[in-house]
Amino acid sequence: MAVGIFDSGLGGLTVLDVAQKRLPDVDFLYFADSAHAPYGVRDADNIYDLTHNAVHDLWARGCDLVILACNTASAAALRRMQEAGVPDGKRVLGVFVPLIEALTERQWGDNSPPREVEVQHVALFATPATVSSRAFQRELAFRAIGVDVEAQACGGVVDAIEDGDMILAEALVRSHVDALKRKMPTPQAAILGCTHYPLLSETFQQALGSEVKVYSQGDLVAESLADYLIRHPNMLGKGEGGFLTTGKPSVVSDRATQFLRRKINFEAA
Ligand code: DGL
């Protein structure tokens, strides 16, 4: 039995890591489409095709439930995949909704009309494709009114992380935070809207200042998945857990081991 976790590369490990701690009895099959990362500079049709192929691969390997632990894939492909129709007994879920429910102080599945919420000035850091999709703002508008969102497309950060160049990644984060602050000098909250960014959460927090509440998706998605599996215990799937990549397994394994600080062995997808 395994739940599928998908990302373009290593970012989804930030979700997997918390999910494994929260749900120690659940097996996870992680799929990193490293050969095609980063997704954030691709167009929506291309992201859809890549995501569609990876999710179908995970379904074929016995995962009934696949989590898109990738905001870029969630923004460009989730709604389209769901509208195109999902095979019987299979599900695919994204990472936006748990985050927006936390930001807007909603319980899971609260579908009441949008209302005013505590937070009014929100900084969104995400990939160029996620920012241009405006998917975050669309999902937020279903739940909250009067929230001003300033989005910063963080070009280069995912590439640097995938290359293991954390010095460059940190420098890019600082310059993207500066650029955001020129547009919105005093955000109350900041959303790390890319699952790679929690690997740099300290850099974001330092650059933003301690008064800004930084939201990242690991805990929120893991909690929402735990809740989902209690309500749908039949979605645990078949097959075994593990780590798959379309990239070079030895290189991807080394980086993953460095990020999670435990031995991770990727195999060729
Ligand atoms: N982790 C992906 C996300 O959450 C990164 C996308 C990319 O490959 O650019 O958006």
XYZ file of C-alpha atoms and ligand atoms in Angstrom:
279
model
C 0.000 0.000 0.000
C 1.377 3.392 -0.938
C 0.292 6.986 -1.391
C 1.964 8.761 -4.310
C 3.774 12.058 -3.794
C 4.781 13.951 -6.910
C 7.085 16.916 -7.522
C 9.173 18.175 -10.422
C 12.226 17.448 -8.287
C 13.350 17.626 -4.681
C 10.877 20.179 -3.291
C 8.147 17.643 -2.549
C 10.537 16.021 -0.062
C 9.642 18.901 2.308
C 6.055 17.610 2.229
C 7.016 13.917 2.279
C 9.255 14.376 5.313
C 6.479 15.833 7.472
C 3.881 13.388 6.081
C 6.095 10.395 7.005
C 6.471 11.703 10.566
C 2.754 12.466 10.868
C 1.695 9.113 9.313
C 4.406 6.583 10.233
C 2.270 3.596 9.193
C 1.648 4.863 5.667
C 4.004 3.985 2.789
C 4.780 6.721 0.288
C 6.003 6.373 -3.283
C 7.822 9.606 -4.196
C 8.206 10.572 -7.860
C 10.686 13.335 -8.843
C 10.541 14.367 -12.497
C 14.120 15.607 -12.204
C 14.836 15.264 -15.947
C 12.285 18.013 -16.607
C 12.805 20.234 -13.526
C 12.298 23.099 -13.108
C 8.657 23.215 -14.181
C 8.272 26.868 -13.157
C 9.707 28.232 -16.394
C 7.572 25.985 -18.659
C 4.232 26.876 -20.212
C 0.963 25.558 -18.785
C 0.360 22.944 -21.524
C 3.827 21.495 -21.077
C 3.433 21.368 -17.265
C 0.059 19.678 -17.733
C 1.531 16.993 -20.043
C 4.458 16.247 -17.708
C 2.253 16.142 -14.607
C -0.357 13.994 -16.360
C 2.314 11.426 -17.353
C 3.846 11.243 -13.873
C 0.479 10.910 -12.103
C -0.625 8.151 -14.508
C 2.665 6.364 -13.828
C 2.040 6.511 -10.054
C -1.546 5.313 -10.507
C -0.284 2.412 -12.674
C 2.170 1.448 -9.911
C -0.728 0.982 -7.485
C -1.064 4.391 -5.817
C -4.784 5.186 -5.686
C -4.166 8.626 -4.203
C -1.523 10.991 -5.613
C -0.596 14.270 -3.924
C 0.843 16.940 -6.205
C 3.458 18.225 -3.751
C 4.251 20.876 -6.332
C 2.452 24.218 -6.525
C 3.421 24.693 -10.159
C 1.828 21.373 -11.152
C -1.156 22.091 -8.886
C -1.618 25.512 -10.515
C -1.254 24.378 -14.125
C -2.580 20.831 -14.139
C -4.772 19.867 -11.175
C -8.068 21.426 -12.189
C -7.559 20.343 -15.823
C -6.816 16.737 -14.795
C -9.839 16.620 -12.522
C -12.087 18.115 -15.203
C -10.746 15.666 -17.831
C -11.864 12.827 -15.538
C -9.909 10.648 -13.155
C -10.050 6.813 -13.508
C -12.392 4.946 -11.163
C -10.942 4.552 -7.679
C -8.104 7.029 -8.290
C -7.678 10.545 -6.879
C -5.249 13.410 -7.352
C -5.046 16.280 -4.854
C -2.994 19.483 -4.758
C -1.323 21.623 -2.123
C -3.045 25.023 -2.396
C -6.233 24.361 -0.484
C -4.758 23.321 2.915
C -2.542 26.415 2.819
C -5.373 28.788 1.987
C -7.617 27.202 4.625
C -4.895 27.892 7.220
C -4.401 31.465 6.037
C -8.135 32.141 6.124
C -8.675 30.275 9.426
C -11.108 27.791 7.894
C -11.819 24.226 8.916
C -11.401 21.522 6.279
C -14.257 21.557 3.777
C -15.840 24.785 5.079
C -17.525 25.913 1.860
C -19.324 28.947 3.296
C -19.178 32.196 1.272
C -15.988 34.289 1.300
C -15.596 36.523 4.341
C -13.228 39.073 5.847
C -10.237 37.522 7.609
C -7.572 38.704 10.033
C -4.737 38.928 7.516
C -4.923 41.677 4.873
C -1.486 42.011 3.284
C 0.000 38.782 2.000
C 3.262 38.221 0.139
C 3.292 35.213 -2.184
C 6.632 33.731 -3.236
C 6.318 31.160 -6.022
C 7.653 30.054 -9.386
C 7.029 32.201 -12.490
C 4.417 29.685 -13.768
C 2.519 29.626 -10.454
C 2.511 33.429 -10.242
C 1.287 33.882 -13.803
C -1.477 31.261 -13.330
C -3.039 33.397 -10.530
C -4.333 30.065 -9.130
C -3.499 31.117 -5.565
C -5.504 34.344 -5.856
C -8.412 32.442 -7.462
C -8.568 29.872 -4.629
C -8.213 32.638 -2.036
C -11.090 34.630 -3.559
C -13.425 31.637 -2.969
C -12.743 31.937 0.766
C -11.753 35.489 1.729
C -12.472 39.085 0.796
C -10.297 42.168 1.236
C -6.944 40.376 1.121
C -4.251 42.182 -0.848
C -1.807 39.659 -2.392
C 1.524 40.783 -3.834
C 3.212 37.984 -5.769
C 6.927 37.635 -6.412
C 8.084 35.206 -9.097
C 11.297 33.756 -7.702
C 13.247 32.970 -10.864
C 16.343 30.801 -10.441
C 15.705 29.514 -6.911
C 14.489 26.017 -7.883
C 17.358 25.585 -10.377
C 19.897 26.507 -7.704
C 18.376 24.064 -5.182
C 18.241 21.242 -7.743
C 21.912 21.959 -8.533
C 22.758 21.859 -4.817
C 24.010 25.483 -4.914
C 22.481 26.715 -1.655
C 24.675 29.852 -1.516
C 23.227 31.026 -4.821
C 19.716 29.974 -3.724
C 20.018 32.049 -0.522
C 21.299 35.102 -2.408
C 18.401 34.826 -4.861
C 15.879 34.538 -2.016
C 17.235 37.720 -0.404
C 16.980 39.631 -3.665
C 13.425 38.345 -4.311
C 12.373 39.392 -0.781
C 13.866 42.864 -1.415
C 11.923 43.104 -4.681
C 8.701 42.083 -2.907
C 9.248 44.630 -0.152
C 9.602 47.411 -2.716
C 6.053 46.546 -3.846
C 4.601 45.723 -0.396
C 6.769 47.185 2.403
C 4.949 45.587 5.346
C 3.345 42.214 4.567
C 1.654 40.555 7.577
C 2.083 37.058 6.189
C 4.266 35.394 3.596
C 3.365 32.251 1.686
C 6.155 29.955 0.525
C 4.177 28.875 -2.532
C 6.726 26.407 -3.862
C 7.587 23.211 -2.021
C 11.302 23.789 -2.635
C 11.289 27.001 -0.582
C 10.955 25.472 2.928
C 14.539 24.286 2.392
C 15.340 28.028 2.692
C 12.710 29.004 5.246
C 15.272 30.553 7.612
C 16.588 32.780 4.822
C 13.030 33.885 3.965
C 12.231 34.562 7.644
C 15.447 36.540 8.219
C 14.984 38.617 5.070
C 11.312 39.296 5.831
C 11.786 40.057 9.534
C 10.440 38.243 12.591
C 7.124 40.131 12.565
C 6.057 38.413 9.308
C 4.310 35.047 9.736
C 5.747 32.631 7.183
C 3.455 29.804 5.986
C 4.902 26.710 4.362
C 3.080 23.618 3.244
C 4.667 20.571 4.919
C 2.664 20.560 8.163
C -0.529 21.820 6.582
C -0.561 19.252 3.779
C 0.417 16.394 6.133
C -2.416 17.309 8.517
C -4.926 17.551 5.714
C -3.723 14.200 4.280
C -4.096 12.539 7.697
C -7.644 13.862 7.901
C -8.383 12.683 4.338
C -7.094 9.150 5.026
C -9.248 8.838 8.146
C -12.286 9.634 6.017
C -11.094 7.541 3.010
C -9.091 4.602 4.433
C -9.598 2.705 1.150
C -7.319 5.217 -0.638
C -4.089 3.799 0.801
C -3.506 1.992 -2.493
C -1.416 -1.037 -3.366
C 2.276 -1.449 -4.163
C 5.319 -0.391 -2.192
C 6.824 2.882 -1.091
C 10.137 4.237 -2.354
C 11.744 6.966 -4.429
C 11.647 7.266 -8.217
C 13.292 9.804 -10.485
C 13.450 10.509 -14.203
C 16.899 12.014 -13.553
C 20.191 10.380 -12.576
C 19.402 8.328 -9.444
C 22.877 8.688 -7.857
C 22.868 12.492 -8.157
C 19.255 12.871 -6.997
C 19.884 10.467 -4.078
C 22.916 12.492 -2.932
C 21.005 15.778 -2.930
C 17.976 14.230 -1.209
C 20.218 12.690 1.457
C 21.818 16.104 2.027
C 18.411 17.841 2.374
C 16.658 15.266 4.573
C 19.815 14.367 6.526
C 19.069 10.654 6.182
C 19.981 8.125 3.515
C 17.607 8.316 0.544
C 17.920 5.946 -2.424
C 16.237 6.956 -5.648
C 15.662 4.452 -8.446
C 15.108 5.127 -12.151
C 11.412 5.678 -12.919
N 8.331 22.388 -5.988
C 7.724 22.992 -7.157
C 6.600 23.913 -6.702
O 6.087 23.727 -5.598
C 8.814 23.573 -8.001
C 8.444 23.849 -9.369
C 9.555 23.892 -10.384
O 10.010 22.829 -10.755
O 9.877 24.993 -10.844
O 6.171 24.799 -7.402
